[in-house]
Short mmCIF file of C-alpha atoms in Angstrom, two decimals:
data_model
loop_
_atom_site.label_atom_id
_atom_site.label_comp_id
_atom_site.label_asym_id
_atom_site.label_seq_id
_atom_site.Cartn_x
_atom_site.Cartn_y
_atom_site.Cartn_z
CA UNK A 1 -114.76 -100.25 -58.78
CA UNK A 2 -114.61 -99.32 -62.48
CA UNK A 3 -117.86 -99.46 -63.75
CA UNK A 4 -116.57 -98.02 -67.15
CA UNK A 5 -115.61 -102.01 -67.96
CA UNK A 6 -118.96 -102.71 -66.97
CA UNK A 7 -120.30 -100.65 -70.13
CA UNK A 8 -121.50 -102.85 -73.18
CA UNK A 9 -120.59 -101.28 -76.83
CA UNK A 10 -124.56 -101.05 -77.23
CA UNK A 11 -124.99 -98.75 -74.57
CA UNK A 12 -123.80 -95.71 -76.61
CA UNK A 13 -126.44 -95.61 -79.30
CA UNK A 14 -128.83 -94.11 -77.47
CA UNK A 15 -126.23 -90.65 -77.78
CA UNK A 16 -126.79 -91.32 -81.65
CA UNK A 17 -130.40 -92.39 -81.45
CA UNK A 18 -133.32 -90.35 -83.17
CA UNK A 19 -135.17 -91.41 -79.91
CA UNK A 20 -132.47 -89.78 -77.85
CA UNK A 21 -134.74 -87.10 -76.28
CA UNK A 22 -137.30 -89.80 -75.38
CA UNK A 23 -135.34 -92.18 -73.86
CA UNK A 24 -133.76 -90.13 -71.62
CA UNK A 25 -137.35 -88.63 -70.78
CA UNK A 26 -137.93 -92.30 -70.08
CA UNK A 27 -134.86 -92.98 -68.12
CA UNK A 28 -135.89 -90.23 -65.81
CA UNK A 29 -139.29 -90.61 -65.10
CA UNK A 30 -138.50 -94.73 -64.53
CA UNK A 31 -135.69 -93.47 -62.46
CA UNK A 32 -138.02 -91.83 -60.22
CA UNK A 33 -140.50 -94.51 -60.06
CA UNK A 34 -137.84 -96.67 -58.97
CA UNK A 35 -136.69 -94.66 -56.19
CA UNK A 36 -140.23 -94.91 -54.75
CA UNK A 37 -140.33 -98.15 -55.02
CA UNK A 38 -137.55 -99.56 -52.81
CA UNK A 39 -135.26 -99.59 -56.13
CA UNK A 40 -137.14 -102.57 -57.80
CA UNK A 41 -139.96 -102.39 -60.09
CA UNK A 42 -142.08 -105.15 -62.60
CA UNK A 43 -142.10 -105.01 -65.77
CA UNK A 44 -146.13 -104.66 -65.92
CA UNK A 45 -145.44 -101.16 -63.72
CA UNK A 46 -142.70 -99.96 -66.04
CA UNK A 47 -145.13 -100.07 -69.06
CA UNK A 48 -147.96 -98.05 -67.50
CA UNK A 49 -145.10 -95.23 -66.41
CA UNK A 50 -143.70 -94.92 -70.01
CA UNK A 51 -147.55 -94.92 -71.33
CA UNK A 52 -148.40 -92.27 -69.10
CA UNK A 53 -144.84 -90.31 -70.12
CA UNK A 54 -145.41 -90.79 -73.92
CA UNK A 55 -148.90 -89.35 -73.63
CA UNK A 56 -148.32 -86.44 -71.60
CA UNK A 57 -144.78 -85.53 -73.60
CA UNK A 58 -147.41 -86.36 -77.24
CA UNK A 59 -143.92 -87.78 -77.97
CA UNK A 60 -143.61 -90.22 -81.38
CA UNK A 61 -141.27 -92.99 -81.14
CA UNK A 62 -139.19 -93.79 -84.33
CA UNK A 63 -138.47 -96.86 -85.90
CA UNK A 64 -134.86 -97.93 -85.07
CA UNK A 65 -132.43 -99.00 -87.35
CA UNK A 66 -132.27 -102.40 -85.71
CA UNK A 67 -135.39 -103.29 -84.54
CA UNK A 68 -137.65 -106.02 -86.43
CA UNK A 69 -141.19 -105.58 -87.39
CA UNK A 70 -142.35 -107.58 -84.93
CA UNK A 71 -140.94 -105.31 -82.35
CA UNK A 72 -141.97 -102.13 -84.07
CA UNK A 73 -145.64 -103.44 -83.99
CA UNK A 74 -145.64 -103.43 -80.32
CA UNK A 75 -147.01 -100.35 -78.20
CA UNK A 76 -144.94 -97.24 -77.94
CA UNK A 77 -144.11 -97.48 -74.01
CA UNK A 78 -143.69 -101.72 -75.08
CA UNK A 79 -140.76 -100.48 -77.60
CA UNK A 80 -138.89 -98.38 -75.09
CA UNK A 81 -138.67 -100.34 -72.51
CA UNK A 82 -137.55 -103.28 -74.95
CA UNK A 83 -134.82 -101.05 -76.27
CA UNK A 84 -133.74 -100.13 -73.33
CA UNK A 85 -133.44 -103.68 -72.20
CA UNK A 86 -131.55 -104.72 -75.41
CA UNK A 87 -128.91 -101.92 -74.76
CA UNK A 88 -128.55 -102.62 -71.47
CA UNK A 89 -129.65 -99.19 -70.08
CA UNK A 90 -131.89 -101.41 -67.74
CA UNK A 91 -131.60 -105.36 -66.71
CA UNK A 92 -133.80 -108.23 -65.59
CA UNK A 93 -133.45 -109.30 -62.52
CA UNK A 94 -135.33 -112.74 -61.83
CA UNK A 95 -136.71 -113.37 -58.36
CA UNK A 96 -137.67 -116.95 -58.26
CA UNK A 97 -138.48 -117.10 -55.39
CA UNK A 98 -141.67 -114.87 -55.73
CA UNK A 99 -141.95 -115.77 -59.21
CA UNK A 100 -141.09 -112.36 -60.56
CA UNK A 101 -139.27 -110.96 -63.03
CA UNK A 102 -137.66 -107.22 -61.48
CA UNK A 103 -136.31 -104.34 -63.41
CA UNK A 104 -133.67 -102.91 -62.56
CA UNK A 105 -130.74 -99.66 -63.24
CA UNK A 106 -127.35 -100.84 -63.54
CA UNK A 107 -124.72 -99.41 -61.46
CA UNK A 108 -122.97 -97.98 -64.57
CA UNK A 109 -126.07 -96.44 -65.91
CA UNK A 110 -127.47 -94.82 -62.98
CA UNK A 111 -124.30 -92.46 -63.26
CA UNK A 112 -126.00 -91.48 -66.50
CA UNK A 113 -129.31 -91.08 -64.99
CA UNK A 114 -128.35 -89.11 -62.29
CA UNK A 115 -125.91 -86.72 -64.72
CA UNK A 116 -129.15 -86.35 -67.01
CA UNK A 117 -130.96 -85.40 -63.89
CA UNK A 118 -128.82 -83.02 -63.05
CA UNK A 119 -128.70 -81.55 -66.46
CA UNK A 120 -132.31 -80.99 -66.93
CA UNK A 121 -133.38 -79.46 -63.17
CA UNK A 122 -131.23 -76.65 -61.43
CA UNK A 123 -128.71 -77.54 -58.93
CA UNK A 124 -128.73 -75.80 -55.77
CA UNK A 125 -125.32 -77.65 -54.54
CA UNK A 126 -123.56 -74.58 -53.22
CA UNK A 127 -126.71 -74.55 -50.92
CA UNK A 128 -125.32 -77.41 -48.46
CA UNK A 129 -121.60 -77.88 -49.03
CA UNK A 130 -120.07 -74.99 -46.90
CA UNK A 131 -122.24 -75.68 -44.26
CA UNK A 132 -121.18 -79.70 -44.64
CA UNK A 133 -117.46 -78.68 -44.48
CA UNK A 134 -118.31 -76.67 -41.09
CA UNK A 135 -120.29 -79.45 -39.83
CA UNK A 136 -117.97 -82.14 -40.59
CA UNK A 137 -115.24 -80.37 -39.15
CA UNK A 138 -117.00 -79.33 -36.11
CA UNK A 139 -117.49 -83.36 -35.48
CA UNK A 140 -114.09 -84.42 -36.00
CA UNK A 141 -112.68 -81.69 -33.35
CA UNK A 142 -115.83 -82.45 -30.50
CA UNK A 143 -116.72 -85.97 -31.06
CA UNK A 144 -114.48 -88.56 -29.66
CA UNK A 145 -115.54 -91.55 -32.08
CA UNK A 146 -114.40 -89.77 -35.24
CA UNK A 147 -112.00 -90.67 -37.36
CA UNK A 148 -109.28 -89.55 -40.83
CA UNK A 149 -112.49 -90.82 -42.83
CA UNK A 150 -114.26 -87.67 -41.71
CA UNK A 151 -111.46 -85.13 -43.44
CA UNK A 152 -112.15 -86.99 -46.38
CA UNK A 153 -115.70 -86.53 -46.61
CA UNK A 154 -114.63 -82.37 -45.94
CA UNK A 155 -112.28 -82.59 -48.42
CA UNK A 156 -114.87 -83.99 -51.19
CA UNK A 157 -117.04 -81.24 -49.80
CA UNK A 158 -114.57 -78.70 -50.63
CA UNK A 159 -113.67 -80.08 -53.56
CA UNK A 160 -117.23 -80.34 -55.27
CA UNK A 161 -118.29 -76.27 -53.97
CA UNK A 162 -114.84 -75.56 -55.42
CA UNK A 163 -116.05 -76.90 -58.99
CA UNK A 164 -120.28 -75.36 -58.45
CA UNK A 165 -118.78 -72.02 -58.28
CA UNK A 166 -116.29 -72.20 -61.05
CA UNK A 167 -119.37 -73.58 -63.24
CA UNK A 168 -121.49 -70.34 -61.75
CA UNK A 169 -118.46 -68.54 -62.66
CA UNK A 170 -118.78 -69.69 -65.95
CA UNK A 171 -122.46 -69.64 -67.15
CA UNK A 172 -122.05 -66.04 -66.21
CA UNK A 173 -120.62 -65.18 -69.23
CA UNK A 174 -123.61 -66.22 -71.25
CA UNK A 175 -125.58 -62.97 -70.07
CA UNK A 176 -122.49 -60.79 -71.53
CA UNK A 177 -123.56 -62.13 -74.86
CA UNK A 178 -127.23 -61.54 -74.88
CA UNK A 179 -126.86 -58.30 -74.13
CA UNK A 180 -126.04 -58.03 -77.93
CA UNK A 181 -128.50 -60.09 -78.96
CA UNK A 182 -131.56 -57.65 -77.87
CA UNK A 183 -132.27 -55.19 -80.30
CA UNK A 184 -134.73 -52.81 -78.23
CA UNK A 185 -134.74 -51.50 -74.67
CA UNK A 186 -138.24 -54.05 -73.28
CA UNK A 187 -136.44 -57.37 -74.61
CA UNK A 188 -133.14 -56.34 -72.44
CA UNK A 189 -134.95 -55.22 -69.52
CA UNK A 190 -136.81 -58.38 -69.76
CA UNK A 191 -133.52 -60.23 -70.16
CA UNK A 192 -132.06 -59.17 -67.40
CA UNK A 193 -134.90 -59.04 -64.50
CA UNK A 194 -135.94 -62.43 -65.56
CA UNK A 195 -133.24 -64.19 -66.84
CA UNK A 196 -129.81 -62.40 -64.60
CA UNK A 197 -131.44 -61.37 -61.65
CA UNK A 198 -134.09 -64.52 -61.67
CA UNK A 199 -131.52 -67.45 -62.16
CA UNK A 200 -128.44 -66.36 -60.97
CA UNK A 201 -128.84 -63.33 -58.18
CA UNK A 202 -131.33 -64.81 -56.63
CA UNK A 203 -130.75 -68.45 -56.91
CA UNK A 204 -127.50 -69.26 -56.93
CA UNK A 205 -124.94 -65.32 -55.94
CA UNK A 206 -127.55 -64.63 -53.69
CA UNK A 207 -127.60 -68.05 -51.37
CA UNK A 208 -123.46 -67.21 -51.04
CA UNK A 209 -124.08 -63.95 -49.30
CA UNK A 210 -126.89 -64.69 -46.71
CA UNK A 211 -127.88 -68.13 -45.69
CA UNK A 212 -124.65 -69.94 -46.37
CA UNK A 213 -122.61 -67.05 -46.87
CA UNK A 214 -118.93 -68.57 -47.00
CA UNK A 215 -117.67 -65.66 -44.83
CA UNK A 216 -119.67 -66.84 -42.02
CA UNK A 217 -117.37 -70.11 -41.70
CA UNK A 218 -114.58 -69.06 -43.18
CA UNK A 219 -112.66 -67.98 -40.55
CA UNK A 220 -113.73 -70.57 -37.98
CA UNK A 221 -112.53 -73.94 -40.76
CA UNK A 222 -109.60 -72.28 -41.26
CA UNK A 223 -108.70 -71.47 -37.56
CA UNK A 224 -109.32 -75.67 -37.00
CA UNK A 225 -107.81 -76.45 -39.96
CA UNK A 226 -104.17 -74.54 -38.73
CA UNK A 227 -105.06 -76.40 -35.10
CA UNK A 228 -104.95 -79.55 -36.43
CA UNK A 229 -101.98 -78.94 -38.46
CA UNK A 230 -99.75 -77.32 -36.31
CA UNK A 231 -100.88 -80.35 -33.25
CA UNK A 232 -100.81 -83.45 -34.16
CA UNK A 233 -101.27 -85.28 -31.32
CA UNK A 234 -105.09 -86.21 -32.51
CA UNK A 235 -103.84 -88.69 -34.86
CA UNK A 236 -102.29 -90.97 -32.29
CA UNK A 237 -105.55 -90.81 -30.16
CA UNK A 238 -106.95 -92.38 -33.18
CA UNK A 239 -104.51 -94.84 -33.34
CA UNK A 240 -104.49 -96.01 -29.94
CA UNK A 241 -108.74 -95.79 -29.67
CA UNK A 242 -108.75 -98.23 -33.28
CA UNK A 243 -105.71 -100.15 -32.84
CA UNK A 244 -104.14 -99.33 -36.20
CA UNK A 245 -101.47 -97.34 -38.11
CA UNK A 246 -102.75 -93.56 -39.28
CA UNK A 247 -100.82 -92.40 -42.50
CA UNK A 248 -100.35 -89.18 -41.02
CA UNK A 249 -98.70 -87.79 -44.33
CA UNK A 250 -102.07 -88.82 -46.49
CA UNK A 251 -103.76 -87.21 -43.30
CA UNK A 252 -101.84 -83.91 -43.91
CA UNK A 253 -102.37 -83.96 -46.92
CA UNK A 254 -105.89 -83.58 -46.87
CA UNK A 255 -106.06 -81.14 -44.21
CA UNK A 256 -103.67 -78.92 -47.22
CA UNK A 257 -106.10 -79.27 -49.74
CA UNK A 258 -109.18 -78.30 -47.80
CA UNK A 259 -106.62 -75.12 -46.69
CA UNK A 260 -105.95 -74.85 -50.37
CA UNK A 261 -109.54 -75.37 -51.73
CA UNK A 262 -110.92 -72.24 -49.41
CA UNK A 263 -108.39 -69.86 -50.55
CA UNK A 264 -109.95 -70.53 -54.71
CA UNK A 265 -113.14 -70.42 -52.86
CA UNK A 266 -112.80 -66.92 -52.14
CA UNK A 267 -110.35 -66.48 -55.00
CA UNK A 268 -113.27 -67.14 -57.01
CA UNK A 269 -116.32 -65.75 -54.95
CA UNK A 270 -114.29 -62.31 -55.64
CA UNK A 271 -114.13 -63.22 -59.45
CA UNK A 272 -117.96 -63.65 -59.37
CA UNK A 273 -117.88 -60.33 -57.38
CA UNK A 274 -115.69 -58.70 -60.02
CA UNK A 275 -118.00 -60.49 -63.12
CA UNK A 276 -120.88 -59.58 -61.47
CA UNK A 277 -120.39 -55.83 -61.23
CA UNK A 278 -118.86 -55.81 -64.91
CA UNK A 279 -122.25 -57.18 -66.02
CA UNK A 280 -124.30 -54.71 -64.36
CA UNK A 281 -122.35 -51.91 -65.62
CA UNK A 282 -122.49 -53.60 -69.21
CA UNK A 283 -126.55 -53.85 -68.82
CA UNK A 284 -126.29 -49.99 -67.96
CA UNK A 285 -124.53 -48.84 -70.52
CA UNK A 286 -126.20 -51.37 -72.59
CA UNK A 287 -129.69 -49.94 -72.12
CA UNK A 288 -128.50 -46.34 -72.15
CA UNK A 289 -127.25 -47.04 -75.66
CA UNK A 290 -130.71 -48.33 -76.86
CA UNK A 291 -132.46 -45.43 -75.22
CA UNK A 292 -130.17 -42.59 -76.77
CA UNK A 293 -128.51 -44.16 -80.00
CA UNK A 294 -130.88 -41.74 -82.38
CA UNK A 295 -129.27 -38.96 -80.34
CA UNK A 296 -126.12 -40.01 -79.25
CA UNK A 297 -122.49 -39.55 -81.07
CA UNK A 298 -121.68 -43.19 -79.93
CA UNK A 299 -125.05 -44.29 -81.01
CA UNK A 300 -124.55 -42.93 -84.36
CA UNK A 301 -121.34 -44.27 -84.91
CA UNK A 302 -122.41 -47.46 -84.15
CA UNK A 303 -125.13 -47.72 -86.74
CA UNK A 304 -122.55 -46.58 -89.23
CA UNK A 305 -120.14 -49.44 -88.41
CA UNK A 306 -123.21 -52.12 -88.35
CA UNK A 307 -124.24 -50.97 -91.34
CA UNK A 308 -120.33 -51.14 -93.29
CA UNK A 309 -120.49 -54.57 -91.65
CA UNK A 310 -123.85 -55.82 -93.11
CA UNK A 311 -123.09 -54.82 -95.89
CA UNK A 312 -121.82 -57.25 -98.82
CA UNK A 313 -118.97 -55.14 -100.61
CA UNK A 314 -118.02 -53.14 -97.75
CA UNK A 315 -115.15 -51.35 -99.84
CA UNK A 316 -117.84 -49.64 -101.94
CA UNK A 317 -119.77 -48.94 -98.36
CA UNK A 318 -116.40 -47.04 -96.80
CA UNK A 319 -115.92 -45.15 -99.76
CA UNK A 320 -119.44 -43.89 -99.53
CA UNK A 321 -119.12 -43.16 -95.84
CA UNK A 322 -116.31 -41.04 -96.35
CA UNK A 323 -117.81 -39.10 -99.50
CA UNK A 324 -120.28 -38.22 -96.74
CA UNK A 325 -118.92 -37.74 -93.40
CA UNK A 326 -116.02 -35.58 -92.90
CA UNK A 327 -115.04 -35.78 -89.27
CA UNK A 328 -112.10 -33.43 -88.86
CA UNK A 329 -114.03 -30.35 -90.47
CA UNK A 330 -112.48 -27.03 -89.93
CA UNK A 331 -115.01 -24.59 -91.01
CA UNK A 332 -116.49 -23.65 -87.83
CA UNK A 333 -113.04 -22.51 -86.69
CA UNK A 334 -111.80 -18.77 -87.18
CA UNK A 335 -108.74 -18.71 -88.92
CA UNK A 336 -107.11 -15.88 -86.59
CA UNK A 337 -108.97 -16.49 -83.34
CA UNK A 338 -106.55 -19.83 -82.51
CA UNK A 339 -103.24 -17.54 -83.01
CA UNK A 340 -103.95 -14.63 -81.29
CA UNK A 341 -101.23 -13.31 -78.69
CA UNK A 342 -101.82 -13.65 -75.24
CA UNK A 343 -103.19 -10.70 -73.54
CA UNK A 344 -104.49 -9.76 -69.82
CA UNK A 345 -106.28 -11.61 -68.03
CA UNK A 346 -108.90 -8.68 -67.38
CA UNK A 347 -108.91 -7.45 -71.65
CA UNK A 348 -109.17 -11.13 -72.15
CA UNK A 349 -112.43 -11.23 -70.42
CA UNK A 350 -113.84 -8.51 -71.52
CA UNK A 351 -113.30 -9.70 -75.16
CA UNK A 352 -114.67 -12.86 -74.99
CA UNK A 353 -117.89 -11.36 -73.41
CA UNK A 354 -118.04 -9.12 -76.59
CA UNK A 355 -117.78 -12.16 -78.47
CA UNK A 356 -120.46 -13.81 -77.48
CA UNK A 357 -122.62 -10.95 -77.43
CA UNK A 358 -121.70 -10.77 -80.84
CA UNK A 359 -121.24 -14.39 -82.64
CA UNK A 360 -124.12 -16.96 -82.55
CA UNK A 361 -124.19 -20.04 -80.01
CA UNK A 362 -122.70 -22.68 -81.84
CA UNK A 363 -125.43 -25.52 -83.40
CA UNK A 364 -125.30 -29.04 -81.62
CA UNK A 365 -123.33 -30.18 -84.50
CA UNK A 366 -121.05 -27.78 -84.48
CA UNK A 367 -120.01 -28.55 -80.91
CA UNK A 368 -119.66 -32.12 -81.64
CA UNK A 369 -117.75 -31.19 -84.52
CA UNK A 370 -115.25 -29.50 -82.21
CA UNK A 371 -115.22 -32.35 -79.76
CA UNK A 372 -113.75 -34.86 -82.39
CA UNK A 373 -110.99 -32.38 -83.42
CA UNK A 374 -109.50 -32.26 -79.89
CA UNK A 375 -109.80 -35.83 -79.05
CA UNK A 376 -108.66 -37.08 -82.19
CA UNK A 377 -105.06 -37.08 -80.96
CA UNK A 378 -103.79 -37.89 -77.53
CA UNK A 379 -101.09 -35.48 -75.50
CA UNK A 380 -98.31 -38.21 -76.33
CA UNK A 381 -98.84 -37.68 -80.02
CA UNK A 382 -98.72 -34.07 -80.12
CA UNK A 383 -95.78 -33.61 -77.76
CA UNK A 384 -94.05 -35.89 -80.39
CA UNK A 385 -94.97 -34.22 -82.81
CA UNK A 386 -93.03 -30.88 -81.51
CA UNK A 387 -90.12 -33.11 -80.58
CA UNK A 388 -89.77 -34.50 -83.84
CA UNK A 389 -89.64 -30.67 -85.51
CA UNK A 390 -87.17 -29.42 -81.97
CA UNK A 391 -84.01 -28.01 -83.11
CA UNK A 392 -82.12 -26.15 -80.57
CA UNK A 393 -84.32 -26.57 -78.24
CA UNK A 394 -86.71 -24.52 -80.20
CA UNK A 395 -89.49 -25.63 -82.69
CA UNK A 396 -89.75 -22.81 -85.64
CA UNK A 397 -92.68 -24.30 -88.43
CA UNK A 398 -91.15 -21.50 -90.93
CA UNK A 399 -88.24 -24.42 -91.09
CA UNK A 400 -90.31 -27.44 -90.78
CA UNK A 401 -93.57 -26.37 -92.38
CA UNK A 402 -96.43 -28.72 -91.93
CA UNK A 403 -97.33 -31.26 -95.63
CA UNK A 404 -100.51 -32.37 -94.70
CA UNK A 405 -103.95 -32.01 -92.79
CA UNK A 406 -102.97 -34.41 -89.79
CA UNK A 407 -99.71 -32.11 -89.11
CA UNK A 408 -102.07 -29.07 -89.67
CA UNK A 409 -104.54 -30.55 -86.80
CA UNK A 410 -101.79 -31.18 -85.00
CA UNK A 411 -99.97 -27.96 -85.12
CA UNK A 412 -103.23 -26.25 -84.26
CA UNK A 413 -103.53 -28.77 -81.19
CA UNK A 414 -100.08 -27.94 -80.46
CA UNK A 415 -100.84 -24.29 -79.89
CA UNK A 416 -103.51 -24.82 -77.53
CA UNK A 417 -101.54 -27.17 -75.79
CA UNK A 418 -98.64 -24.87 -75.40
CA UNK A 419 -101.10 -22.03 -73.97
CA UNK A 420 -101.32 -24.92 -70.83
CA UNK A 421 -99.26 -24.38 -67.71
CA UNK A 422 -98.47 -27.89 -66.97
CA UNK A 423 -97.48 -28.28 -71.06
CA UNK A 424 -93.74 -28.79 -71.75
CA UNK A 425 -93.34 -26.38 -74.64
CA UNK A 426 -94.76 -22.69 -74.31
CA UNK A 427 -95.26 -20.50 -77.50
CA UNK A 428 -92.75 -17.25 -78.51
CA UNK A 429 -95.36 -13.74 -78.40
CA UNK A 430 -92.44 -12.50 -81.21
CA UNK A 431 -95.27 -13.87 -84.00
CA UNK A 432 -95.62 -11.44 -87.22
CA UNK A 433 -95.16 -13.22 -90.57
CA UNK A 434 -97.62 -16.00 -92.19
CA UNK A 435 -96.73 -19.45 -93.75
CA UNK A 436 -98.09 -20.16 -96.62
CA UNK A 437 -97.60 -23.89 -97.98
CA UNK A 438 -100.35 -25.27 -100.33
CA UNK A 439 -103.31 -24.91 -99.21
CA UNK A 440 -102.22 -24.34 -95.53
CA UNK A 441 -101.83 -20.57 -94.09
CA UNK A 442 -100.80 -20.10 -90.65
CA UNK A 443 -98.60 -18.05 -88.57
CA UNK A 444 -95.05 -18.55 -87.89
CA UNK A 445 -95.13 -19.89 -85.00
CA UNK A 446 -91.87 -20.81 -82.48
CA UNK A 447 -91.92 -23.18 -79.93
CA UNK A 448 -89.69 -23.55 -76.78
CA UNK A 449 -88.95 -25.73 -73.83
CA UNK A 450 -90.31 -24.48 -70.55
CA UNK A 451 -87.91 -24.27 -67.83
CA UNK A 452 -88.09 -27.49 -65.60
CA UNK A 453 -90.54 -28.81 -68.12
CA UNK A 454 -91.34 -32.56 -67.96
CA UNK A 455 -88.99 -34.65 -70.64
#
């Protein structure tokens, strides 16, 4: 039955209502009320459950738009109930023959009820259904009474743990984002013990890997599930026990859809696996980033690009950046110890022990410093940076000088690169003369193609 035609045109206000909050409130705790008593209650014991709602919610009831000033001069838990009577959200029900007059849900609008119930208190579906599906299944194999109905009921089951995890699956992502949101290392501690591990470890991923952990069933639904579809001999047992026709093709059907609906059940348990371990590595770094950014390169960097964003002409706040930062600095580097020719590996040793004996450690800065030069550029760019200047199979930079400071970080790149064994280029020791072009000095270098180098 469609109950949708049921639905008067009134019955939608209450979504634009000013009362909205209290009516469903009131919806709710009648709802309850109801269920306790055998689904029927008076209209004298609807008023004192609204009166004692209103007063412990210290809720205030507006005016409506429609209601007279008779009505409005009626007690608060008096005007709900009326409203909800005019809009049809509950009915009358006379019983004359005890001289009562009932209240009552509609069919259509305990759909809402129940949806606003299950909005407002936590849902522990995913609790029940895998052990229904094994359950139900288990009957229709062992009990000789049972019937297509029962695949149904399975298949409903499968269907409805299918859409709980998705919607797990989903309100995981909310966590990713307030991870952002917390500004200091307590709050996202906080966060994440009470809010993460709190509502969905322990309530909802953790009930899928002990109690009605899907793995425990798995196997044995789906090893039932190919027994019943590769014999089908049950179906005309059925038939000849209830004397009627079995669509065995709707029957098949259904027995392929509960197949189906496991394999996105553990399709999806691994996504939650997968988002799961993304968001405790994201809370990780996450923290780690508000315990070190005052001393950390990333940390830093990230202040600087929060504070071009905040700003309101960020133009003006680049250009100041850059008259300040200078991130590709080459004063800490000698200008002949990156061209020196290779020697032994025994003099190179014992030269590089004299050097530090006799030059300075270099500051913290200074090291950083360093670190940006060589990752600045990626192997890829400097090898095509030599094979845009190879002539000859040779590179010679007295022929193609460099024009600029990224060509001159990249040539001096290039050189260490070349000094690599597993590089494709190697450097010529036949290195006397200097280049001079602008403000750039360096050696005339010549590069070649190693034999059985990579192309």
């Amino acid at each position: 039955m469609e109950y949708r035609y049921d639905i008067p045109e009134s019955f939608w206000s209450l979504f634009r209502s000013r009362n909205r909050d209290t009516y469903i409130g009131a919806l709710l705790r009648i709802n309850e009320e109801y269920e306790y008593n055998s689904y029927f209650l008076s209209r004298e014991i609807c008023i004192q459950v609204l009166q004692d709602f209103l007063a412990e919610q210290h809720s205030v009831v507006w005016q409506e738009e429609d209601e007279t000033e008779s009505e409005a001069l009626e007690t608060p838990a008096a005007r709900v109930l009326n409203w909800l009577l005019k809009k049809q959200w509950l009915k009358k029900l006379e019983d004359y023959y005890n001289q009562v007059t009932n209240i009552i849900i509609p069919d259509y609008a305990a759909i809402f009820v129940d949806a606003f119930e299950r909005l407002t208190t936590e849902s522990e579906d995913t609790e029940v259904y895998i052990q229904n599906i094994y359950a139900i299944l288990f009957s229709f194999l062992n009990d000789p009474r049972a019937n297509e109905s029962l695949l149904k009921t399975a298949l409903v089951n499968t269907r409805k743990l299918n859409k709980s995890l998705q919607d797990m699956l989903h309100n995981m992502d909310k966590f990713f984002g307030s991870l952002l949101e917390k500004k200091n290392y307590g709050d996202l501690l906080k966060e994440h013990l009470e809010g993460y591990v709190e509502e969905i470890i322990k309530k909802k991923y953790h009930i899928l890997k002990t109690s009605d952990n899907f793995y425990l069933y798995k196997n044995d639904i789906k090893t039932w599930i190919d027994h019943l579809q590769q014999d089908t001999g049950w179906i005309g047992e059925i038939e000849r026990r209830e004397h009627r026709k079995v669509d065995e093709a709707e029957v098949l059907k259904m027995l392929d859809g509960i197949d189906r609906g496991f394999h996105d059940i553990e399709h999806r348990l691994n996504n939650m696996d997968k988002e799961h371990m993304k968001y405790v590595r994201a809370t990780v770094t996450r923290l780690n980033y508000l315990l070190n950014q005052e001393g950390d390169s990333k940390g830093l960097m990230i202040q600087i690009l929060n504070e071009i964003a905040r700003s309101s002409d960020r133009e003006e706040k680049i250009r100041q950046v850059a008259g300040k930062l200078n991130f590709s600095a080459f004063d800490i580097l000698s200008d002949k110890s990156l061209y020196k020719k290779r020697r032994s590996r025994k003099r190179f040793a014992e030269e590089l022990k004299a050097d530090e004996e006799r030059q300075p450690e270099l500051s913290t800065e200074e090291v950083l410093r360093l670190n940006r030069i060589h990752n600045r550029y990626s192997r890829k760019e400097i090898e095509e940076f030599l094979d845009g200047r190879l002539r000859n199979g040779r590179v010679e930079m007295e022929k193609t000088p460099v024009t600029n400071e990224e060509e001159f970080e990249k040539l001096i790149l290039a050189y260490d690169y070349a000094m690599k064994k597993d590089s494709k280029y190697q450097v010529l020791d036949t290195v006397e003369r200097e280049i001079q072009t602008g403000r750039y000095q360096y050696p005339a270098l010549i590069f070649v193609r190693r034999r059985g180098g990579t192309t």
